Structures are given as C-alpha cells and as structure tokens.
mmCIF file with all atom_site columns, C-alpha atoms and ligand atoms in Angstrom:
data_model
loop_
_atom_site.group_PDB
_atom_site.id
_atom_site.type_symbol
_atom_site.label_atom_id
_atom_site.label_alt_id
_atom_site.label_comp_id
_atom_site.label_asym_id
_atom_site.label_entity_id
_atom_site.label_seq_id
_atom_site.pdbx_PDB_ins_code
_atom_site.Cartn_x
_atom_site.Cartn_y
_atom_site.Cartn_z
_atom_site.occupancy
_atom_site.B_iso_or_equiv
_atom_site.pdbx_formal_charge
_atom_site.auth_seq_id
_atom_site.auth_comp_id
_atom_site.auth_asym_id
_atom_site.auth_atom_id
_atom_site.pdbx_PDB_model_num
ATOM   1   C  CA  . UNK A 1 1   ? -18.972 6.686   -1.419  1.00 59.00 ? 16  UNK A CA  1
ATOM   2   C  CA  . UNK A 1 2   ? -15.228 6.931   -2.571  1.00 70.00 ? 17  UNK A CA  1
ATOM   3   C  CA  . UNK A 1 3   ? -13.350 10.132  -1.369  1.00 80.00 ? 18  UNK A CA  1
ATOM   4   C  CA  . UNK A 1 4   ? -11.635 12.103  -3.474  1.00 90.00 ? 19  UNK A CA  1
ATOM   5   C  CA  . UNK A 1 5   ? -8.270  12.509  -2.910  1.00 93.00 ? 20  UNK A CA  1
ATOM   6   C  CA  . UNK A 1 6   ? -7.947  15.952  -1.125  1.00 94.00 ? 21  UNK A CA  1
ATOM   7   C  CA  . UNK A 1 7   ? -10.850 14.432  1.140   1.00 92.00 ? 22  UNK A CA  1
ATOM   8   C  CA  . UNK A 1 8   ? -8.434  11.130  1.819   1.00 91.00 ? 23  UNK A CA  1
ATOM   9   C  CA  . UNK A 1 9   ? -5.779  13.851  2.788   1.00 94.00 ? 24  UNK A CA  1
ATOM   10  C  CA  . UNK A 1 10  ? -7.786  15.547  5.363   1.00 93.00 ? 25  UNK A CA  1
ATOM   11  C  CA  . UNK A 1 11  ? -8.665  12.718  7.524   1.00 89.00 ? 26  UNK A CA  1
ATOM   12  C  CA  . UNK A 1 12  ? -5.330  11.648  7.584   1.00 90.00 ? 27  UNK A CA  1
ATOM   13  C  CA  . UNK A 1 13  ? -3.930  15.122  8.281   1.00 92.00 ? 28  UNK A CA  1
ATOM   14  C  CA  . UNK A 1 14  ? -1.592  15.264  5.118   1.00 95.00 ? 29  UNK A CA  1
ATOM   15  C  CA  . UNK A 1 15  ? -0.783  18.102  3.305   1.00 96.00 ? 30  UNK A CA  1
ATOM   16  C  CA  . UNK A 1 16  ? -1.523  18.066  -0.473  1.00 96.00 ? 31  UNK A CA  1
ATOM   17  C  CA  . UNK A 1 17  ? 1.300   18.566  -2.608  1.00 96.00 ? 32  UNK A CA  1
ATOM   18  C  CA  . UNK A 1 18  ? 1.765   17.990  -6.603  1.00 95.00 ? 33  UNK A CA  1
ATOM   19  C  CA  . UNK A 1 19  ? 3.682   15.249  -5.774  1.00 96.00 ? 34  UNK A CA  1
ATOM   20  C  CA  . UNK A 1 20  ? 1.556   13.628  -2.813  1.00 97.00 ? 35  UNK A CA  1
ATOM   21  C  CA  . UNK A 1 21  ? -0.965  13.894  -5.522  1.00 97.00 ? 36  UNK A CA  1
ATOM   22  C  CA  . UNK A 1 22  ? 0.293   12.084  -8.589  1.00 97.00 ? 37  UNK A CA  1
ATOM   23  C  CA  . UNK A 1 23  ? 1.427   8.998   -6.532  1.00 97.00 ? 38  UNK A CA  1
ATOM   24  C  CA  . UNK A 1 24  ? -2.075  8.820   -4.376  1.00 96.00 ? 39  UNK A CA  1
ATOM   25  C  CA  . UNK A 1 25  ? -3.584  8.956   -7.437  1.00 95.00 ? 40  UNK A CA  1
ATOM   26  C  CA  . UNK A 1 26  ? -1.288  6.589   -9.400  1.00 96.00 ? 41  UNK A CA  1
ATOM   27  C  CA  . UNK A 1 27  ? -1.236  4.227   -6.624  1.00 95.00 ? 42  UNK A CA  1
ATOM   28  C  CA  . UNK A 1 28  ? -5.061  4.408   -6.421  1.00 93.00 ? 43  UNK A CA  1
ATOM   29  C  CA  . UNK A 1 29  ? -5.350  2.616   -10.066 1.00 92.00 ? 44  UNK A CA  1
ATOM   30  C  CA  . UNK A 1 30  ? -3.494  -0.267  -8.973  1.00 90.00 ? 45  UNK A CA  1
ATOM   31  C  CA  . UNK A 1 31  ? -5.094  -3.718  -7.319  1.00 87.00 ? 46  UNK A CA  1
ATOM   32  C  CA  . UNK A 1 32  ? -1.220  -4.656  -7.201  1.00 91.00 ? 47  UNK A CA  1
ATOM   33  C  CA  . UNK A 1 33  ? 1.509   -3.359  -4.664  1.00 94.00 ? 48  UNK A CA  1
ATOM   34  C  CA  . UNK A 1 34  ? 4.906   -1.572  -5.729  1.00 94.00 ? 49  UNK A CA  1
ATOM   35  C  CA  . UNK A 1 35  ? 7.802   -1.373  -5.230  1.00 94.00 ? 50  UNK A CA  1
ATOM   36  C  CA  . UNK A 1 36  ? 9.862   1.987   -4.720  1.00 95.00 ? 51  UNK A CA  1
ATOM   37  C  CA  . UNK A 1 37  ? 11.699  1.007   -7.606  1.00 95.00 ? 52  UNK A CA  1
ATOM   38  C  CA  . UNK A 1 38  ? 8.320   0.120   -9.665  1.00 94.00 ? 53  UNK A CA  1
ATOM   39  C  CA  . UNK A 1 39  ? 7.086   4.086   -8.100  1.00 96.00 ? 54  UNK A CA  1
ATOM   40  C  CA  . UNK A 1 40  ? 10.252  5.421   -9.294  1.00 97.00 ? 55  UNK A CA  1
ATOM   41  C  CA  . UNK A 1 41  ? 10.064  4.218   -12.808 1.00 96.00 ? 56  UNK A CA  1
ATOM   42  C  CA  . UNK A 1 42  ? 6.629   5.833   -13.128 1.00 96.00 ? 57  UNK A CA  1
ATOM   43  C  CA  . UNK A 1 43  ? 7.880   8.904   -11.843 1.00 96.00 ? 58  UNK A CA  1
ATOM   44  C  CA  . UNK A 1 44  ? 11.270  8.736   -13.300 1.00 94.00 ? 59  UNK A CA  1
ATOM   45  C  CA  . UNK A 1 45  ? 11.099  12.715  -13.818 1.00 94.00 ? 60  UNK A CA  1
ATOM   46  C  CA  . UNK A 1 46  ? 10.578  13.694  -9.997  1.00 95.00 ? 61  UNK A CA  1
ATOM   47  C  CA  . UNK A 1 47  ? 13.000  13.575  -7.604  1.00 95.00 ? 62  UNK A CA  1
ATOM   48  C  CA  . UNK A 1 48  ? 14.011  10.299  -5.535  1.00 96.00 ? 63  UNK A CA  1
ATOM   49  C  CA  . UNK A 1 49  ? 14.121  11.449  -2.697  1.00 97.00 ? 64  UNK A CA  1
ATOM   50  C  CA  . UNK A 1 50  ? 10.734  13.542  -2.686  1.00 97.00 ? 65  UNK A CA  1
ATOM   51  C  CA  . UNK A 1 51  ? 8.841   10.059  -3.710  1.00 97.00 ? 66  UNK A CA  1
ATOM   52  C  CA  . UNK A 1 52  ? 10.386  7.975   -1.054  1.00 97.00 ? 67  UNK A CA  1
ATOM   53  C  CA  . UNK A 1 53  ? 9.847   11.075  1.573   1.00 97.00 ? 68  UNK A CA  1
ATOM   54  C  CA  . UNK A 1 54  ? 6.208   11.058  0.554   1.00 97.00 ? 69  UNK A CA  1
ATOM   55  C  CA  . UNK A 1 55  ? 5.716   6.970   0.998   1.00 96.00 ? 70  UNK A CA  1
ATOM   56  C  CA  . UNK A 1 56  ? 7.293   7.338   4.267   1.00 96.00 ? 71  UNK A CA  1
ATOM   57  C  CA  . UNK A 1 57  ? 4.360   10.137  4.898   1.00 96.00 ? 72  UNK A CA  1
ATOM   58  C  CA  . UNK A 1 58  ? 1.917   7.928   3.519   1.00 95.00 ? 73  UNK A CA  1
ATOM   59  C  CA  . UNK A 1 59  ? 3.372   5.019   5.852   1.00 92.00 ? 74  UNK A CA  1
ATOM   60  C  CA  . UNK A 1 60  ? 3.561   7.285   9.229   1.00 91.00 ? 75  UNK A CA  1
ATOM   61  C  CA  . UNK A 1 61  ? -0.225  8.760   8.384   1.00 90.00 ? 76  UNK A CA  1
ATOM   62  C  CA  . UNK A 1 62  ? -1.797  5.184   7.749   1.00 87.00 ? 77  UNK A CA  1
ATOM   63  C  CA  . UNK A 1 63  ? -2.633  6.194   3.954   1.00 91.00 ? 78  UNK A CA  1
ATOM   64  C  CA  . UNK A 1 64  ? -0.533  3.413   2.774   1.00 92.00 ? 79  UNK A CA  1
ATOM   65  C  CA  . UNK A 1 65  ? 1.320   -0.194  3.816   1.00 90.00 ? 80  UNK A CA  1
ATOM   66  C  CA  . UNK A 1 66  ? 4.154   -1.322  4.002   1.00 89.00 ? 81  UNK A CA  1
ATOM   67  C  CA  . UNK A 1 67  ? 4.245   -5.482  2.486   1.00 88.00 ? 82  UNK A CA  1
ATOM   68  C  CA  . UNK A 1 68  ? 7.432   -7.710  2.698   1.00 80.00 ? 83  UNK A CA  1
ATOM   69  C  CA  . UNK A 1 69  ? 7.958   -9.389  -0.464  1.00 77.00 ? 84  UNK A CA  1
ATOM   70  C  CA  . UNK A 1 70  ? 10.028  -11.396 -2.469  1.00 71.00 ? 85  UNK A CA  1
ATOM   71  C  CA  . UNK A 1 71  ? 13.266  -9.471  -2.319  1.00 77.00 ? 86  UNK A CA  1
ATOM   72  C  CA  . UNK A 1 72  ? 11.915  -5.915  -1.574  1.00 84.00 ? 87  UNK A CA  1
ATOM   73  C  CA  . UNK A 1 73  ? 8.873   -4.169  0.144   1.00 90.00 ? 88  UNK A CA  1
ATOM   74  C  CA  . UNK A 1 74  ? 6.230   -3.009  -1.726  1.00 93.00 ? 89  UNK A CA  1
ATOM   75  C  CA  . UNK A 1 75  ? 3.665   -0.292  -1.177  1.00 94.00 ? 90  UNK A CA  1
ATOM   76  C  CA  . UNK A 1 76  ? 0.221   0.007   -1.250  1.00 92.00 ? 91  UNK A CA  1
ATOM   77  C  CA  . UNK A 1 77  ? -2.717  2.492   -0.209  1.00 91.00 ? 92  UNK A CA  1
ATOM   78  C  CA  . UNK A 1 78  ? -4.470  1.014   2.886   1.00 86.00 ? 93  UNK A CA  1
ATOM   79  C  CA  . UNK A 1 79  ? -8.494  0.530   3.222   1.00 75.00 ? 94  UNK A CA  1
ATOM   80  C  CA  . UNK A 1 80  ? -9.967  3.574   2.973   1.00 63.00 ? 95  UNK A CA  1
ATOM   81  C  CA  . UNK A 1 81  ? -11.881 2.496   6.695   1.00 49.00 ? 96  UNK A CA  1
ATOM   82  C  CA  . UNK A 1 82  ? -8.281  2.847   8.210   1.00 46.00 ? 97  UNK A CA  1
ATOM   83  C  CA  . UNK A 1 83  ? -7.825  5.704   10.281  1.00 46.00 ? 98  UNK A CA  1
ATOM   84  C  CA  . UNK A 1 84  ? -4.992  7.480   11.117  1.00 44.00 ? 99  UNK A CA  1
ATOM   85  C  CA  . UNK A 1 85  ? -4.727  6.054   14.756  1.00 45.00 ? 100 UNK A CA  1
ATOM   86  C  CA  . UNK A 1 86  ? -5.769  2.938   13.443  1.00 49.00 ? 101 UNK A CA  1
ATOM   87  C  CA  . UNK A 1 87  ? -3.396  1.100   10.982  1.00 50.00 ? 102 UNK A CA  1
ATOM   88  C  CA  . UNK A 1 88  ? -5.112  -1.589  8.803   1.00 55.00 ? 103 UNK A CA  1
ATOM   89  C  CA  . UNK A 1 89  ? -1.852  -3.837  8.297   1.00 67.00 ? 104 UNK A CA  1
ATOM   90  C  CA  . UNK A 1 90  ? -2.900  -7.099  10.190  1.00 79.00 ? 105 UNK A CA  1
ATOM   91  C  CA  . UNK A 1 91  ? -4.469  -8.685  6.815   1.00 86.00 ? 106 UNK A CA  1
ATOM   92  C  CA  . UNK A 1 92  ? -3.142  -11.183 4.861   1.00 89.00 ? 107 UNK A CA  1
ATOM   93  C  CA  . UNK A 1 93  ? -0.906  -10.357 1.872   1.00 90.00 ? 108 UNK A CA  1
ATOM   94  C  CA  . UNK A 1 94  ? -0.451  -13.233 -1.052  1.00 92.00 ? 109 UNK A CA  1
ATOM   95  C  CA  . UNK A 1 95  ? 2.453   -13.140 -3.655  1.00 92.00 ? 110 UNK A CA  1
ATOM   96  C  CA  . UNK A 1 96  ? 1.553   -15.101 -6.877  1.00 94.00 ? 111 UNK A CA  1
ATOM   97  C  CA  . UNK A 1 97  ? 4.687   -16.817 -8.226  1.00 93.00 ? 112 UNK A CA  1
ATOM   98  C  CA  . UNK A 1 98  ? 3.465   -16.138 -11.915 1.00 95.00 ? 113 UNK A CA  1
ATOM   99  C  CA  . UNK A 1 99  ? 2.302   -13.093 -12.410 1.00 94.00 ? 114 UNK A CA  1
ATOM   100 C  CA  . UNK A 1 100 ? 4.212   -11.640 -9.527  1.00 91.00 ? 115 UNK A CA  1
ATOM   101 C  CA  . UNK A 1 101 ? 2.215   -9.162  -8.343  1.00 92.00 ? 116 UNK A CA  1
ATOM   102 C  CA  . UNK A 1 102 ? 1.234   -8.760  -4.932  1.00 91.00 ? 117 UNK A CA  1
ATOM   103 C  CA  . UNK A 1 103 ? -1.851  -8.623  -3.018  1.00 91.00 ? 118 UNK A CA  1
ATOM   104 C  CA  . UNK A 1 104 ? -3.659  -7.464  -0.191  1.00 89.00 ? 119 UNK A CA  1
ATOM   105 C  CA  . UNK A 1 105 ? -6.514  -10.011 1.210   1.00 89.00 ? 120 UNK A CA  1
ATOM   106 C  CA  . UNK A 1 106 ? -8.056  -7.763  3.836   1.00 84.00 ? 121 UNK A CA  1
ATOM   107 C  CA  . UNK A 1 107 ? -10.993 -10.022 4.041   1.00 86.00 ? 122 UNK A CA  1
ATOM   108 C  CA  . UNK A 1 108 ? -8.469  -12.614 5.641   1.00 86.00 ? 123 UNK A CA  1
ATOM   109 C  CA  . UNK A 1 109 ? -7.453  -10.626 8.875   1.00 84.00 ? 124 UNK A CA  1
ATOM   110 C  CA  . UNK A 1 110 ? -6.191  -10.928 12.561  1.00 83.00 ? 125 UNK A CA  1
ATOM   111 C  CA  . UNK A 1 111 ? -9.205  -11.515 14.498  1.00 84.00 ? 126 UNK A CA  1
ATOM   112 C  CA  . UNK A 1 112 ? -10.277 -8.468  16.227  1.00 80.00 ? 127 UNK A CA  1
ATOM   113 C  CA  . UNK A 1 113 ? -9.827  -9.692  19.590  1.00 84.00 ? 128 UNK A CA  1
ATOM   114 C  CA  . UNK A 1 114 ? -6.092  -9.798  19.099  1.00 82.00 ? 129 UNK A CA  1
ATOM   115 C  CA  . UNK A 1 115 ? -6.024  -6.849  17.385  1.00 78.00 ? 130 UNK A CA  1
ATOM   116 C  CA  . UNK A 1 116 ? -7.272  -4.698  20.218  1.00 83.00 ? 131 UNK A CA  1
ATOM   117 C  CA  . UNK A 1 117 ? -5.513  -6.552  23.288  1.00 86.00 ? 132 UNK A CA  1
ATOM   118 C  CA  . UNK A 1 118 ? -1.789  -5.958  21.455  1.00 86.00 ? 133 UNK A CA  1
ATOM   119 C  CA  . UNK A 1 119 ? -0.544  -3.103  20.168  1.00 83.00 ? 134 UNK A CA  1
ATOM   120 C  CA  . UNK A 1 120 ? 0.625   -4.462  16.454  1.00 78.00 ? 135 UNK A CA  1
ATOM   121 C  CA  . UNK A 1 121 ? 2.636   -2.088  14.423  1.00 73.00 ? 136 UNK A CA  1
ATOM   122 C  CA  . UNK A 1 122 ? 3.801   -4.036  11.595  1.00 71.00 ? 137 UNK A CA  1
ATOM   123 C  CA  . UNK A 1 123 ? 2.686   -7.641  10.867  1.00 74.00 ? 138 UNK A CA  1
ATOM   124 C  CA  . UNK A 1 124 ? 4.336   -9.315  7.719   1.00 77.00 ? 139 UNK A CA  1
ATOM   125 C  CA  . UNK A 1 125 ? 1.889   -12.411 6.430   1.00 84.00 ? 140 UNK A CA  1
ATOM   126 C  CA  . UNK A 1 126 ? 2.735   -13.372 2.921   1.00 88.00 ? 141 UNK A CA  1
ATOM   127 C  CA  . UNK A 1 127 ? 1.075   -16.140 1.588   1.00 92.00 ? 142 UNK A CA  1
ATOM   128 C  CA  . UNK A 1 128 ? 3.139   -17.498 -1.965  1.00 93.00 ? 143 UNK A CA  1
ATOM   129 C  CA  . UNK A 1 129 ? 1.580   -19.209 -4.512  1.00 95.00 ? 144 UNK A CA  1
ATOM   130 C  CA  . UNK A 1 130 ? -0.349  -18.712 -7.826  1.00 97.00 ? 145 UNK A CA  1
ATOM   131 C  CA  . UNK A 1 131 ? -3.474  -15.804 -8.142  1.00 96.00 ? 146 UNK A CA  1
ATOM   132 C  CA  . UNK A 1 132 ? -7.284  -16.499 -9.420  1.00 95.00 ? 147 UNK A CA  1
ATOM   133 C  CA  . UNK A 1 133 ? -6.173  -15.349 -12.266 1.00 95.00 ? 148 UNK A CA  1
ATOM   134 C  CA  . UNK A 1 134 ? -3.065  -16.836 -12.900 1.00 97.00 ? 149 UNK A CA  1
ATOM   135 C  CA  . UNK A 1 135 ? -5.247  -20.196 -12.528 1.00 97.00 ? 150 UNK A CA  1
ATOM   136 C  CA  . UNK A 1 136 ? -7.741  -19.191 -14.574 1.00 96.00 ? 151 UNK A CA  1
ATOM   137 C  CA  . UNK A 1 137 ? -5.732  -19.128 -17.582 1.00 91.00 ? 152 UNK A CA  1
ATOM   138 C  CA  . UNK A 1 138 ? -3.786  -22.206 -17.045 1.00 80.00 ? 153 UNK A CA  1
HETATM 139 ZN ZN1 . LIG B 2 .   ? -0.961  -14.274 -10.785 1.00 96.12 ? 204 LIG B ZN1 1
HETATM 140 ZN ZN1 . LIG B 2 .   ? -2.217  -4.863  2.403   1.00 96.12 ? 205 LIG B ZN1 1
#
C-alpha cells in the first residue's frame, strides 16, 4: 500500500512543513529526476534557499537521491523500501540522450553481498543512451 505523505515523513523522522510538502508531493508525480534548477522553476514563488535546504533534508533522511548527470545532479525520491539507516542509492541510473530525462533502474542494483560488506554512501552509475520510449517512437 502507498503511504501518504505525512506517513513517508514519519519513518524518516522529517518534520512536515508547507514546503517539505509541495516538493514531496511534486516530486512524487514524476518517473523522471530534477534538477534544482528544474525544482526551482516549479516553485519559482518560494524561496531558494528553503527548496535547496529541504532537498538537502530529503538527501540526509534517505527520502530522496542524489544522481550525477549530464552537467548537473538531479534529484529524485528514493524507493519507498529505503529506510532511513538504509540508503537505496547503489542502483543503476540511465540518461536517455533524446528525451533527456533521467532514470532510476532499481531493478539493476549492487548485489547485496557488496552492499552489506562496504559501507557505500554515494555510488554514481549512469548508463547514457536512448529510453524504451524514445525507441519506441523512432
Ligand atoms: Zn528518452
Ligand atoms: Zn535512483
């Protein structure tokens, strides 16, 4: 069953706010990644600052990702399985060179086995290339 958001919150010990809110929420519509920029321009009314403060909360608390890309880093909510000790960031992340929208491929992972003998904090795999469907309408 999908939590709702204040539930989401709660088992990663993060205070709801209005703004924490509106960019879960936004953020939770999206298959794609974003950048800050792209977050910005959504929320071009609220405050810089606040927006980037509340990624970096989403980042620290394991809500949300961190992806290298292109020329900047996007962001995007992680598996809802991932809990707050427990950063789901070792999957595979795929850039398609036509749409340009960015991916996460969780069902292409670091084995487990690697996973729990290392301590990974960040792992940056981008695959490049073109999307299902990007070929599809070729
Ligand atoms: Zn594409
Ligand atoms: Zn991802």
């Amino acid at each position: 069953m999908k939590k709702t958001t204040e539930e989401a919150f709660n088992s990663k010990n993060i205070r709801l706010t209005t703004m924490r809110i509106l960019i879960y929420e936004y953020m939770e519509t999206l298959t794609a990644a974003l950048s800050l920029a792209e977050i910005e321009k959504h929320f071009h009314k609220a405050d810089k600052v606040t927006i980037y403060r509340t990624l970096q909360t989403f980042l620290e608390k394991g809500l949300a990702h961190k992806i290298p890309d292109e020329n900047e880093a996007k962001y995007r909510l992680s598996a809802e399985s991932c809990a707050e000790e427990d950063h789901n960031d070792t999957h595979l992340h795929f850039y398609c060179k036509k749409c340009r929208q960015t991916t996460c491929r969780e069902e292409i992972a670091l084995p487990k086995s690697l996973t729990e003998s290392l301590q990974i904090d960040e792992i940056q795999i981008l695959a490049k290339g073109i999307c299902e469907k990007c070929l599809k309408s070729q």
